mmCIF file of C-alpha atoms and ligand atoms in Angstrom:
data_model
loop_
_atom_site.group_PDB
_atom_site.id
_atom_site.type_symbol
_atom_site.label_atom_id
_atom_site.label_comp_id
_atom_site.label_asym_id
_atom_site.label_seq_id
_atom_site.Cartn_x
_atom_site.Cartn_y
_atom_site.Cartn_z
ATOM 1 C CA UNK A 1 0.000 0.000 0.000
ATOM 2 C CA UNK A 2 1.245 3.485 -0.872
ATOM 3 C CA UNK A 3 2.697 5.333 2.100
ATOM 4 C CA UNK A 4 3.182 8.500 0.075
ATOM 5 C CA UNK A 5 -0.549 9.067 -0.191
ATOM 6 C CA UNK A 6 -1.325 8.298 3.444
ATOM 7 C CA UNK A 7 -2.177 11.138 5.825
ATOM 8 C CA UNK A 8 0.482 12.208 8.304
ATOM 9 C CA UNK A 9 0.175 13.802 11.717
ATOM 10 C CA UNK A 10 2.620 16.693 11.992
ATOM 11 C CA UNK A 11 2.267 17.914 15.575
ATOM 12 C CA UNK A 12 -1.358 19.017 15.823
ATOM 13 C CA UNK A 13 -1.640 19.275 12.033
ATOM 14 C CA UNK A 14 -3.182 16.584 9.831
ATOM 15 C CA UNK A 15 -1.400 16.490 6.500
ATOM 16 C CA UNK A 16 -3.518 14.949 3.732
ATOM 17 C CA UNK A 17 -0.496 13.004 2.406
ATOM 18 C CA UNK A 18 3.285 12.794 2.750
ATOM 19 C CA UNK A 19 4.005 14.754 -0.410
ATOM 20 C CA UNK A 20 5.552 18.142 0.377
ATOM 21 C CA UNK A 21 6.090 21.006 -2.039
ATOM 22 C CA UNK A 22 9.759 22.002 -1.579
ATOM 23 C CA UNK A 23 10.657 25.690 -1.148
ATOM 24 C CA UNK A 24 11.314 27.289 -4.529
ATOM 25 C CA UNK A 25 12.266 30.854 -5.333
ATOM 26 C CA UNK A 26 10.340 32.031 -8.386
ATOM 27 C CA UNK A 27 11.339 35.732 -8.355
ATOM 28 C CA UNK A 28 7.984 36.974 -9.557
ATOM 29 C CA UNK A 29 7.259 39.727 -7.060
ATOM 30 C CA UNK A 30 6.995 42.961 -8.981
ATOM 31 C CA UNK A 31 6.070 45.609 -6.447
ATOM 32 C CA UNK A 32 8.112 48.116 -4.464
ATOM 33 C CA UNK A 33 7.196 46.523 -1.122
ATOM 34 C CA UNK A 34 8.482 43.071 -2.140
ATOM 35 C CA UNK A 35 5.103 41.756 -0.990
ATOM 36 C CA UNK A 36 3.510 38.497 -2.073
ATOM 37 C CA UNK A 37 0.458 39.308 -4.219
ATOM 38 C CA UNK A 38 -2.664 37.811 -5.819
ATOM 39 C CA UNK A 39 -0.573 35.808 -8.300
ATOM 40 C CA UNK A 40 1.450 34.303 -5.429
ATOM 41 C CA UNK A 41 -1.824 33.277 -3.749
ATOM 42 C CA UNK A 42 -3.114 31.692 -6.965
ATOM 43 C CA UNK A 43 0.181 29.828 -7.547
ATOM 44 C CA UNK A 44 0.184 28.241 -4.086
ATOM 45 C CA UNK A 45 -3.589 27.602 -4.087
ATOM 46 C CA UNK A 46 -3.167 25.631 -7.320
ATOM 47 C CA UNK A 47 -0.656 23.390 -5.496
ATOM 48 C CA UNK A 48 -2.562 23.036 -2.224
ATOM 49 C CA UNK A 49 -3.292 19.320 -2.588
ATOM 50 C CA UNK A 50 0.298 18.807 -1.375
ATOM 51 C CA UNK A 51 0.254 17.511 2.209
ATOM 52 C CA UNK A 52 2.425 20.509 3.080
ATOM 53 C CA UNK A 53 3.612 23.502 1.066
ATOM 54 C CA UNK A 54 6.858 25.206 2.013
ATOM 55 C CA UNK A 55 7.015 28.604 0.368
ATOM 56 C CA UNK A 56 9.925 30.049 -1.520
ATOM 57 C CA UNK A 57 12.598 31.650 0.661
ATOM 58 C CA UNK A 58 11.286 34.919 2.081
ATOM 59 C CA UNK A 59 13.868 37.472 3.228
ATOM 60 C CA UNK A 60 13.725 38.401 6.913
ATOM 61 C CA UNK A 61 15.189 41.892 6.325
ATOM 62 C CA UNK A 62 16.551 43.987 3.477
ATOM 63 C CA UNK A 63 20.056 42.827 4.406
ATOM 64 C CA UNK A 64 18.889 39.206 4.056
ATOM 65 C CA UNK A 65 18.017 39.548 0.360
ATOM 66 C CA UNK A 66 20.144 38.026 -2.401
ATOM 67 C CA UNK A 67 17.751 37.862 -5.329
ATOM 68 C CA UNK A 68 15.613 40.527 -6.938
ATOM 69 C CA UNK A 69 11.845 40.036 -6.994
ATOM 70 C CA UNK A 70 11.680 37.730 -3.948
ATOM 71 C CA UNK A 71 9.051 38.291 -1.240
ATOM 72 C CA UNK A 72 9.886 39.622 2.218
ATOM 73 C CA UNK A 73 8.379 38.972 5.643
ATOM 74 C CA UNK A 74 9.647 41.961 7.624
ATOM 75 C CA UNK A 75 7.030 44.705 7.118
ATOM 76 C CA UNK A 76 3.285 45.200 7.261
ATOM 77 C CA UNK A 77 2.630 45.189 3.490
ATOM 78 C CA UNK A 78 4.451 41.875 3.255
ATOM 79 C CA UNK A 79 2.409 40.356 6.095
ATOM 80 C CA UNK A 80 -0.790 41.543 4.370
ATOM 81 C CA UNK A 81 0.453 40.235 1.032
ATOM 82 C CA UNK A 82 1.098 36.762 2.435
ATOM 83 C CA UNK A 83 -2.343 36.695 4.132
ATOM 84 C CA UNK A 84 -3.965 36.222 0.719
ATOM 85 C CA UNK A 85 -1.768 33.164 0.106
ATOM 86 C CA UNK A 86 -2.414 31.491 3.462
ATOM 87 C CA UNK A 87 -6.170 32.100 3.117
ATOM 88 C CA UNK A 88 -6.249 30.651 -0.397
ATOM 89 C CA UNK A 89 -4.331 27.529 0.684
ATOM 90 C CA UNK A 90 -6.397 27.055 3.850
ATOM 91 C CA UNK A 91 -9.635 27.492 1.876
ATOM 92 C CA UNK A 92 -8.486 24.422 -0.070
ATOM 93 C CA UNK A 93 -7.703 22.549 3.188
ATOM 94 C CA UNK A 94 -3.958 22.834 2.585
ATOM 95 C CA UNK A 95 -1.148 23.393 5.098
ATOM 96 C CA UNK A 96 1.593 25.937 4.481
ATOM 97 C CA UNK A 97 4.910 26.907 6.127
ATOM 98 C CA UNK A 98 6.948 29.974 5.228
ATOM 99 C CA UNK A 99 10.678 29.613 4.581
ATOM 100 C CA UNK A 100 12.721 32.249 6.446
ATOM 101 C CA UNK A 101 15.774 33.278 4.454
ATOM 102 C CA UNK A 102 18.974 35.198 5.113
ATOM 103 C CA UNK A 103 21.438 34.801 2.244
ATOM 104 C CA UNK A 104 24.448 36.213 4.120
ATOM 105 C CA UNK A 105 27.310 36.734 1.639
ATOM 106 C CA UNK A 106 25.326 35.483 -1.401
ATOM 107 C CA UNK A 107 24.220 39.021 -2.212
ATOM 108 C CA UNK A 108 25.332 42.200 -3.924
ATOM 109 C CA UNK A 109 25.732 45.766 -2.715
ATOM 110 C CA UNK A 110 22.919 46.868 -5.090
ATOM 111 C CA UNK A 111 20.457 44.863 -2.956
ATOM 112 C CA UNK A 112 21.797 45.966 0.425
ATOM 113 C CA UNK A 113 20.608 48.899 2.543
ATOM 114 C CA UNK A 114 22.586 52.034 1.546
ATOM 115 C CA UNK A 115 24.664 49.974 -0.884
ATOM 116 C CA UNK A 116 26.641 48.413 1.980
ATOM 117 C CA UNK A 117 28.541 45.135 1.760
ATOM 118 C CA UNK A 118 26.528 41.982 2.463
ATOM 119 C CA UNK A 119 27.346 40.162 5.706
ATOM 120 C CA UNK A 120 28.769 36.766 6.640
ATOM 121 C CA UNK A 121 30.724 34.867 9.291
ATOM 122 C CA UNK A 122 33.975 36.170 7.782
ATOM 123 C CA UNK A 123 34.950 38.691 5.098
ATOM 124 C CA UNK A 124 35.442 36.147 2.330
ATOM 125 C CA UNK A 125 33.747 36.387 -1.043
ATOM 126 C CA UNK A 126 32.100 33.265 -2.464
ATOM 127 C CA UNK A 127 34.386 32.263 -5.359
ATOM 128 C CA UNK A 128 32.362 32.180 -8.596
ATOM 129 C CA UNK A 129 29.252 32.977 -6.543
ATOM 130 C CA UNK A 130 26.417 34.707 -8.382
ATOM 131 C CA UNK A 131 23.173 36.352 -7.402
ATOM 132 C CA UNK A 132 20.277 38.010 -9.227
ATOM 133 C CA UNK A 133 20.729 41.745 -8.706
ATOM 134 C CA UNK A 134 21.302 45.039 -10.571
ATOM 135 C CA UNK A 135 24.323 45.250 -12.883
ATOM 136 C CA UNK A 136 26.482 48.370 -13.445
ATOM 137 C CA UNK A 137 23.844 49.795 -15.801
ATOM 138 C CA UNK A 138 21.105 49.248 -13.221
ATOM 139 C CA UNK A 139 19.551 46.356 -15.149
ATOM 140 C CA UNK A 140 18.500 43.137 -13.392
ATOM 141 C CA UNK A 141 20.719 40.174 -14.177
ATOM 142 C CA UNK A 142 22.860 37.349 -12.850
ATOM 143 C CA UNK A 143 26.002 38.992 -11.461
ATOM 144 C CA UNK A 144 28.917 38.130 -9.171
ATOM 145 C CA UNK A 145 28.290 38.425 -5.452
ATOM 146 C CA UNK A 146 30.056 41.184 -3.511
ATOM 147 C CA UNK A 147 32.722 40.726 -0.858
ATOM 148 C CA UNK A 148 30.969 40.540 2.528
ATOM 149 C CA UNK A 149 31.910 42.063 5.860
ATOM 150 C CA UNK A 150 32.278 39.870 8.950
ATOM 151 C CA UNK A 151 29.445 40.290 11.432
ATOM 152 C CA UNK A 152 30.232 41.531 14.925
ATOM 153 C CA UNK A 153 28.716 39.719 17.885
ATOM 154 C CA UNK A 154 26.322 42.643 18.357
ATOM 155 C CA UNK A 155 25.171 42.429 14.723
ATOM 156 C CA UNK A 156 24.599 38.686 15.090
ATOM 157 C CA UNK A 157 22.212 39.395 17.966
ATOM 158 C CA UNK A 158 20.280 41.818 15.714
ATOM 159 C CA UNK A 159 19.959 39.166 12.997
ATOM 160 C CA UNK A 160 18.552 36.734 15.568
ATOM 161 C CA UNK A 161 15.956 39.363 16.450
ATOM 162 C CA UNK A 162 15.123 39.771 12.737
ATOM 163 C CA UNK A 163 14.549 36.005 12.491
ATOM 164 C CA UNK A 164 12.231 36.038 15.510
ATOM 165 C CA UNK A 165 10.250 39.027 14.249
ATOM 166 C CA UNK A 166 9.941 37.420 10.817
ATOM 167 C CA UNK A 167 8.626 34.201 12.419
ATOM 168 C CA UNK A 168 6.049 36.174 14.393
ATOM 169 C CA UNK A 169 5.084 38.021 11.219
ATOM 170 C CA UNK A 170 4.629 34.686 9.461
ATOM 171 C CA UNK A 171 2.200 33.544 12.128
ATOM 172 C CA UNK A 172 0.355 36.863 11.856
ATOM 173 C CA UNK A 173 0.169 36.280 8.104
ATOM 174 C CA UNK A 174 -1.614 32.990 8.792
ATOM 175 C CA UNK A 175 1.153 30.463 8.162
ATOM 176 C CA UNK A 176 0.949 27.137 9.992
ATOM 177 C CA UNK A 177 4.646 27.326 10.794
ATOM 178 C CA UNK A 178 8.068 28.376 9.537
ATOM 179 C CA UNK A 179 11.079 26.633 8.050
ATOM 180 C CA UNK A 180 14.439 28.246 8.825
ATOM 181 C CA UNK A 181 16.658 28.112 5.737
ATOM 182 C CA UNK A 182 19.818 26.597 7.132
ATOM 183 C CA UNK A 183 20.830 24.978 3.838
ATOM 184 C CA UNK A 184 22.429 25.592 0.454
ATOM 185 C CA UNK A 185 25.334 27.834 1.477
ATOM 186 C CA UNK A 186 23.369 30.751 2.879
ATOM 187 C CA UNK A 187 24.028 32.633 6.136
ATOM 188 C CA UNK A 188 23.503 29.809 8.627
ATOM 189 C CA UNK A 189 25.688 27.408 6.658
ATOM 190 C CA UNK A 190 28.326 30.125 6.316
ATOM 191 C CA UNK A 191 28.664 29.783 10.096
ATOM 192 C CA UNK A 192 28.511 25.962 10.159
ATOM 193 C CA UNK A 193 31.292 25.463 7.583
ATOM 194 C CA UNK A 194 34.690 25.233 9.321
ATOM 195 C CA UNK A 195 36.768 26.000 6.236
ATOM 196 C CA UNK A 196 34.972 29.305 5.846
ATOM 197 C CA UNK A 197 34.140 30.217 9.431
ATOM 198 C CA UNK A 198 37.525 30.952 10.975
ATOM 199 C CA UNK A 199 36.100 33.384 13.542
ATOM 200 C CA UNK A 200 37.802 33.407 16.908
ATOM 201 C CA UNK A 201 34.715 34.154 19.044
ATOM 202 C CA UNK A 202 31.920 31.872 20.289
ATOM 203 C CA UNK A 203 30.294 31.821 16.821
ATOM 204 C CA UNK A 204 33.137 30.160 14.926
ATOM 205 C CA UNK A 205 36.461 28.394 14.693
ATOM 206 C CA UNK A 206 37.171 24.691 15.001
ATOM 207 C CA UNK A 207 34.715 23.970 17.813
ATOM 208 C CA UNK A 208 31.576 22.241 16.535
ATOM 209 C CA UNK A 209 29.528 23.803 19.339
ATOM 210 C CA UNK A 210 30.616 27.290 18.300
ATOM 211 C CA UNK A 211 29.956 26.842 14.572
ATOM 212 C CA UNK A 212 26.489 25.399 15.165
ATOM 213 C CA UNK A 213 25.637 27.955 17.844
ATOM 214 C CA UNK A 214 23.962 30.442 15.479
ATOM 215 C CA UNK A 215 21.717 27.781 13.914
ATOM 216 C CA UNK A 216 20.611 26.465 17.303
ATOM 217 C CA UNK A 217 20.118 29.898 18.850
ATOM 218 C CA UNK A 218 17.878 30.916 15.945
ATOM 219 C CA UNK A 219 15.913 27.676 16.315
ATOM 220 C CA UNK A 220 15.553 28.199 20.077
ATOM 221 C CA UNK A 221 14.542 31.859 19.835
ATOM 222 C CA UNK A 222 11.922 31.148 17.162
ATOM 223 C CA UNK A 223 10.589 28.097 19.011
ATOM 224 C CA UNK A 224 10.187 30.233 22.118
ATOM 225 C CA UNK A 225 8.330 32.916 20.154
ATOM 226 C CA UNK A 226 5.918 30.788 18.097
ATOM 227 C CA UNK A 227 6.172 27.254 19.530
ATOM 228 C CA UNK A 228 8.558 24.403 18.698
ATOM 229 C CA UNK A 229 5.744 22.510 16.946
ATOM 230 C CA UNK A 230 5.550 25.320 14.386
ATOM 231 C CA UNK A 231 9.331 25.621 13.939
ATOM 232 C CA UNK A 232 11.494 23.622 11.540
ATOM 233 C CA UNK A 233 14.867 23.887 9.836
ATOM 234 C CA UNK A 234 16.299 22.900 6.467
ATOM 235 C CA UNK A 235 19.888 21.624 6.329
ATOM 236 C CA UNK A 236 22.161 20.425 3.529
ATOM 237 C CA UNK A 237 24.528 17.942 5.203
ATOM 238 C CA UNK A 238 27.888 17.869 3.389
ATOM 239 C CA UNK A 239 26.434 20.368 0.938
ATOM 240 C CA UNK A 240 28.643 22.027 -1.681
ATOM 241 C CA UNK A 241 26.309 24.723 -2.967
ATOM 242 C CA UNK A 242 27.347 28.418 -2.994
ATOM 243 C CA UNK A 243 31.042 27.892 -2.332
ATOM 244 C CA UNK A 244 30.751 25.469 0.595
ATOM 245 C CA UNK A 245 33.906 23.310 0.696
ATOM 246 C CA UNK A 246 34.800 20.195 2.724
ATOM 247 C CA UNK A 247 35.948 20.699 6.307
ATOM 248 C CA UNK A 248 37.340 18.723 9.254
ATOM 249 C CA UNK A 249 34.815 16.779 11.299
ATOM 250 C CA UNK A 250 32.196 17.435 8.671
ATOM 251 C CA UNK A 251 29.936 14.430 9.404
ATOM 252 C CA UNK A 252 30.441 14.980 13.145
ATOM 253 C CA UNK A 253 29.209 18.551 12.759
ATOM 254 C CA UNK A 254 25.974 17.527 11.041
ATOM 255 C CA UNK A 255 25.408 14.665 13.476
ATOM 256 C CA UNK A 256 25.956 17.037 16.402
ATOM 257 C CA UNK A 257 23.236 19.254 14.926
ATOM 258 C CA UNK A 258 20.993 16.211 14.495
ATOM 259 C CA UNK A 259 21.434 15.254 18.160
ATOM 260 C CA UNK A 260 20.880 18.821 19.366
ATOM 261 C CA UNK A 261 17.775 19.270 17.206
ATOM 262 C CA UNK A 262 16.443 16.001 18.623
ATOM 263 C CA UNK A 263 16.112 17.656 22.016
ATOM 264 C CA UNK A 264 13.913 20.406 20.674
ATOM 265 C CA UNK A 265 10.667 18.726 19.522
ATOM 266 C CA UNK A 266 10.480 20.675 16.288
ATOM 267 C CA UNK A 267 7.823 20.213 13.599
ATOM 268 C CA UNK A 268 10.467 18.574 11.393
ATOM 269 C CA UNK A 269 14.007 18.698 10.042
ATOM 270 C CA UNK A 270 14.322 18.916 6.268
ATOM 271 C CA UNK A 271 17.384 17.566 4.441
ATOM 272 C CA UNK A 272 18.283 19.126 1.110
ATOM 273 C CA UNK A 273 20.094 16.732 -1.224
ATOM 274 C CA UNK A 274 21.770 18.980 -3.779
ATOM 275 C CA UNK A 275 22.472 16.503 -6.579
ATOM 276 C CA UNK A 276 19.671 17.836 -8.792
ATOM 277 C CA UNK A 277 20.597 21.487 -8.211
ATOM 278 C CA UNK A 278 24.166 21.173 -9.378
ATOM 279 C CA UNK A 279 26.133 20.050 -6.317
ATOM 280 C CA UNK A 280 26.837 16.660 -4.760
ATOM 281 C CA UNK A 281 24.427 14.127 -3.321
ATOM 282 C CA UNK A 282 24.266 13.415 0.406
ATOM 283 C CA UNK A 283 26.832 10.573 0.670
ATOM 284 C CA UNK A 284 25.545 7.022 0.652
ATOM 285 C CA UNK A 285 24.433 5.978 4.115
ATOM 286 C CA UNK A 286 24.516 9.455 5.677
ATOM 287 C CA UNK A 287 20.750 10.009 5.705
ATOM 288 C CA UNK A 288 20.504 6.826 7.796
ATOM 289 C CA UNK A 289 23.164 8.133 10.199
ATOM 290 C CA UNK A 290 21.292 11.420 10.518
ATOM 291 C CA UNK A 291 18.048 9.518 11.112
ATOM 292 C CA UNK A 292 19.681 7.518 13.899
ATOM 293 C CA UNK A 293 20.913 10.696 15.606
ATOM 294 C CA UNK A 294 17.668 12.684 15.165
ATOM 295 C CA UNK A 295 14.496 11.287 16.689
ATOM 296 C CA UNK A 296 11.890 13.682 15.239
ATOM 297 C CA UNK A 297 10.028 13.990 11.946
ATOM 298 C CA UNK A 298 12.485 13.873 9.038
ATOM 299 C CA UNK A 299 11.884 15.162 5.514
ATOM 300 C CA UNK A 300 14.132 14.965 2.463
ATOM 301 C CA UNK A 301 14.177 16.658 -0.955
ATOM 302 C CA UNK A 302 16.233 16.275 -4.090
ATOM 303 C CA UNK A 303 15.606 14.152 -7.153
ATOM 304 C CA UNK A 304 12.587 12.176 -5.973
ATOM 305 C CA UNK A 305 10.006 10.546 -8.188
ATOM 306 C CA UNK A 306 7.094 8.414 -7.036
ATOM 307 C CA UNK A 307 9.093 5.170 -6.891
ATOM 308 C CA UNK A 308 12.117 6.542 -5.033
ATOM 309 C CA UNK A 309 9.846 8.423 -2.627
ATOM 310 C CA UNK A 310 7.826 5.306 -1.877
ATOM 311 C CA UNK A 311 11.014 3.312 -1.329
ATOM 312 C CA UNK A 312 12.413 5.861 1.172
ATOM 313 C CA UNK A 313 9.129 5.817 3.110
ATOM 314 C CA UNK A 314 8.765 2.032 3.062
ATOM 315 C CA UNK A 315 12.349 1.632 4.302
ATOM 316 C CA UNK A 316 11.683 4.148 7.073
ATOM 317 C CA UNK A 317 14.552 6.409 5.988
ATOM 318 C CA UNK A 318 12.379 9.528 6.332
ATOM 319 C CA UNK A 319 8.765 10.480 7.116
ATOM 320 C CA UNK A 320 8.011 13.046 4.410
ATOM 321 C CA UNK A 321 9.245 13.597 0.853
ATOM 322 C CA UNK A 322 9.542 17.052 -0.690
ATOM 323 C CA UNK A 323 9.317 17.481 -4.455
ATOM 324 C CA UNK A 324 10.727 20.623 -6.041
ATOM 325 C CA UNK A 325 10.777 21.028 -9.816
ATOM 326 C CA UNK A 326 7.909 18.570 -10.465
ATOM 327 C CA UNK A 327 5.575 20.953 -8.610
ATOM 328 C CA UNK A 328 6.463 23.886 -10.882
ATOM 329 C CA UNK A 329 4.941 22.362 -14.001
ATOM 330 C CA UNK A 330 2.471 19.983 -12.321
ATOM 331 C CA UNK A 331 0.226 21.902 -9.900
ATOM 332 C CA UNK A 332 -1.795 18.693 -9.428
ATOM 333 C CA UNK A 333 1.289 16.559 -8.735
ATOM 334 C CA UNK A 334 -0.504 14.667 -5.952
ATOM 335 C CA UNK A 335 -3.330 13.572 -8.265
ATOM 336 C CA UNK A 336 -0.862 12.671 -11.007
ATOM 337 C CA UNK A 337 1.093 10.492 -8.585
ATOM 338 C CA UNK A 338 -2.110 8.924 -7.323
ATOM 339 C CA UNK A 339 -3.368 7.981 -10.796
ATOM 340 C CA UNK A 340 0.022 7.380 -12.447
ATOM 341 C CA UNK A 341 -0.700 10.179 -14.884
ATOM 342 C CA UNK A 342 2.255 11.528 -16.890
ATOM 343 C CA UNK A 343 4.169 14.560 -15.624
ATOM 344 C CA UNK A 344 4.840 17.736 -17.585
ATOM 345 C CA UNK A 345 8.631 18.156 -17.836
ATOM 346 C CA UNK A 346 10.349 20.987 -15.973
ATOM 347 C CA UNK A 347 11.564 23.939 -18.067
ATOM 348 C CA UNK A 348 14.415 25.816 -16.346
ATOM 349 C CA UNK A 349 13.829 28.831 -18.630
ATOM 350 C CA UNK A 350 10.701 29.755 -16.653
ATOM 351 C CA UNK A 351 11.999 29.025 -13.149
ATOM 352 C CA UNK A 352 12.992 32.578 -12.196
ATOM 353 C CA UNK A 353 11.489 35.968 -13.019
ATOM 354 C CA UNK A 354 8.924 37.029 -15.573
ATOM 355 C CA UNK A 355 5.169 37.152 -15.324
ATOM 356 C CA UNK A 356 2.349 34.624 -15.113
ATOM 357 C CA UNK A 357 3.733 32.600 -17.979
ATOM 358 C CA UNK A 358 5.362 29.505 -16.582
ATOM 359 C CA UNK A 359 4.028 30.418 -13.140
ATOM 360 C CA UNK A 360 0.272 30.114 -12.771
ATOM 361 C CA UNK A 361 -0.596 28.843 -16.251
ATOM 362 C CA UNK A 362 0.261 25.142 -15.933
ATOM 363 C CA UNK A 363 -2.998 23.186 -16.332
ATOM 364 C CA UNK A 364 -4.124 20.221 -14.297
ATOM 365 C CA UNK A 365 -4.042 16.893 -16.093
ATOM 366 C CA UNK A 366 -7.193 16.043 -18.001
ATOM 367 C CA UNK A 367 -7.765 12.322 -18.152
ATOM 368 C CA UNK A 368 -9.142 11.183 -21.516
ATOM 369 C CA UNK A 369 -12.206 9.091 -21.035
ATOM 370 C CA UNK A 370 -13.758 6.891 -23.652
ATOM 371 C CA UNK A 371 -17.492 6.572 -23.633
ATOM 372 C CA UNK A 372 -19.196 3.461 -24.815
ATOM 373 C CA UNK A 373 -22.522 4.126 -26.457
HETATM 374 C C1 FMN B 401 13.642 27.203 -9.209
HETATM 375 C C2 FMN B 401 14.164 26.696 -7.899
HETATM 376 C C3 FMN B 401 14.164 27.536 -6.795
HETATM 377 C C4 FMN B 401 14.603 27.077 -5.546
HETATM 378 N N1 FMN B 401 14.530 27.899 -4.455
HETATM 379 C C5 FMN B 401 14.801 27.420 -3.219
HETATM 380 C C6 FMN B 401 14.553 28.212 -2.064
HETATM 381 O O1 FMN B 401 14.052 29.342 -2.114
HETATM 382 N N2 FMN B 401 14.882 27.656 -0.863
HETATM 383 C C7 FMN B 401 15.411 26.400 -0.746
HETATM 384 O O2 FMN B 401 15.695 25.959 0.368
HETATM 385 N N3 FMN B 401 15.632 25.625 -1.837
HETATM 386 C C8 FMN B 401 15.313 26.096 -3.047
HETATM 387 N N4 FMN B 401 15.448 25.273 -4.146
HETATM 388 C C9 FMN B 401 15.814 23.851 -3.967
HETATM 389 C C10 FMN B 401 14.546 22.959 -3.898
HETATM 390 O O3 FMN B 401 13.837 23.192 -2.705
HETATM 391 C C11 FMN B 401 14.861 21.456 -3.984
HETATM 392 O O4 FMN B 401 15.652 21.094 -2.888
HETATM 393 C C12 FMN B 401 15.575 21.104 -5.277
HETATM 394 O O5 FMN B 401 14.867 21.612 -6.392
HETATM 395 C C13 FMN B 401 15.753 19.588 -5.434
HETATM 396 O O6 FMN B 401 14.509 18.941 -5.479
HETATM 397 P P1 FMN B 401 13.907 18.407 -6.901
HETATM 398 O O7 FMN B 401 14.952 17.497 -7.491
HETATM 399 O O8 FMN B 401 12.653 17.679 -6.495
HETATM 400 O O9 FMN B 401 13.647 19.605 -7.752
HETATM 401 C C14 FMN B 401 15.055 25.733 -5.409
HETATM 402 C C15 FMN B 401 15.089 24.906 -6.538
HETATM 403 C C16 FMN B 401 14.626 25.365 -7.753
HETATM 404 C C17 FMN B 401 14.604 24.422 -8.938
#
């Protein structure tokens, strides 16, 4: 019997199935407030048969932004904007978490307040790192990231406050919970990575406790503000995205996080396998090690189809499977999986930016019926 299509109890929430829509930036917000709008609401409503939707990364402050046209969650217009989305999804009996995003050094001065440098654990530019920002002529485009400045301890405390306020805003906007973006080489991972984070204070260096401190403090502060059962985090164990390189005690670091997160009764932990987004896969056997060290709800994303998803669930490797690209071109992915209907292929040309085309115009599958007269 299919496990994928079975309901799942996530804290107090009843998910209709174990199919999750993975967080995906679509860069289609075209207003000065960077507020989610009616098109955002329509896009997520169309996909609300997913057991759980995790929204695209939503910046927690202006400093946190690394892509143009992404939605924020730090001011009133943005809270109002997202309310239309949560209402539309809830009207369809869906469940939706907001992803809280701080890109750290993966940004450009043209996106930063007063044209300042972006921020990170240390002042080291991401080699070959790009972001979607304004070029020298003021036109939007893919350009190299700027050199960041190292955060002071005081500034780190302010970022933690931004995360907490953003989480509270998400609840005010009607979200069922939040997912902290701790994956894919953004701010939190820029602290976790020992090759990069050579700080000499309590937020860095060779000590695993110090490098994971920021991640855990953000988790704890948000859990205190909105409840642990509405708090979750996404991680990319041994990830290589956005200039993340190998480091000493790498597996130990991720397993330390797993053990620490175990103590916190979160909604879930979400593993991002980066093989299908241009980096390396989580090494063979590591998901099982993480599972053994973490005793809560575990989700994974990255390259899943129906068969692989079912296999992971049947083997008990994880509890929930997130699908990314298949949800872009198949709003009714759950029904297509259920009936073994064919999937519309993903088209990377329409992933980021633009208008409704390639965003809200993918039709549901129409089954051809033959009538016998
Ligand atoms: C267009 C696009 C945008 C993405 N944006 C985000 C994002 O905002 N936050 C995030 O954590 N991951 C993001 N990802 C990664 C996905 O969540 C997912 O992990 C990845 O696509 C692999 O899953 P898949 O093989 O099912 O597509 C994005 C991926 C794509 C294709």
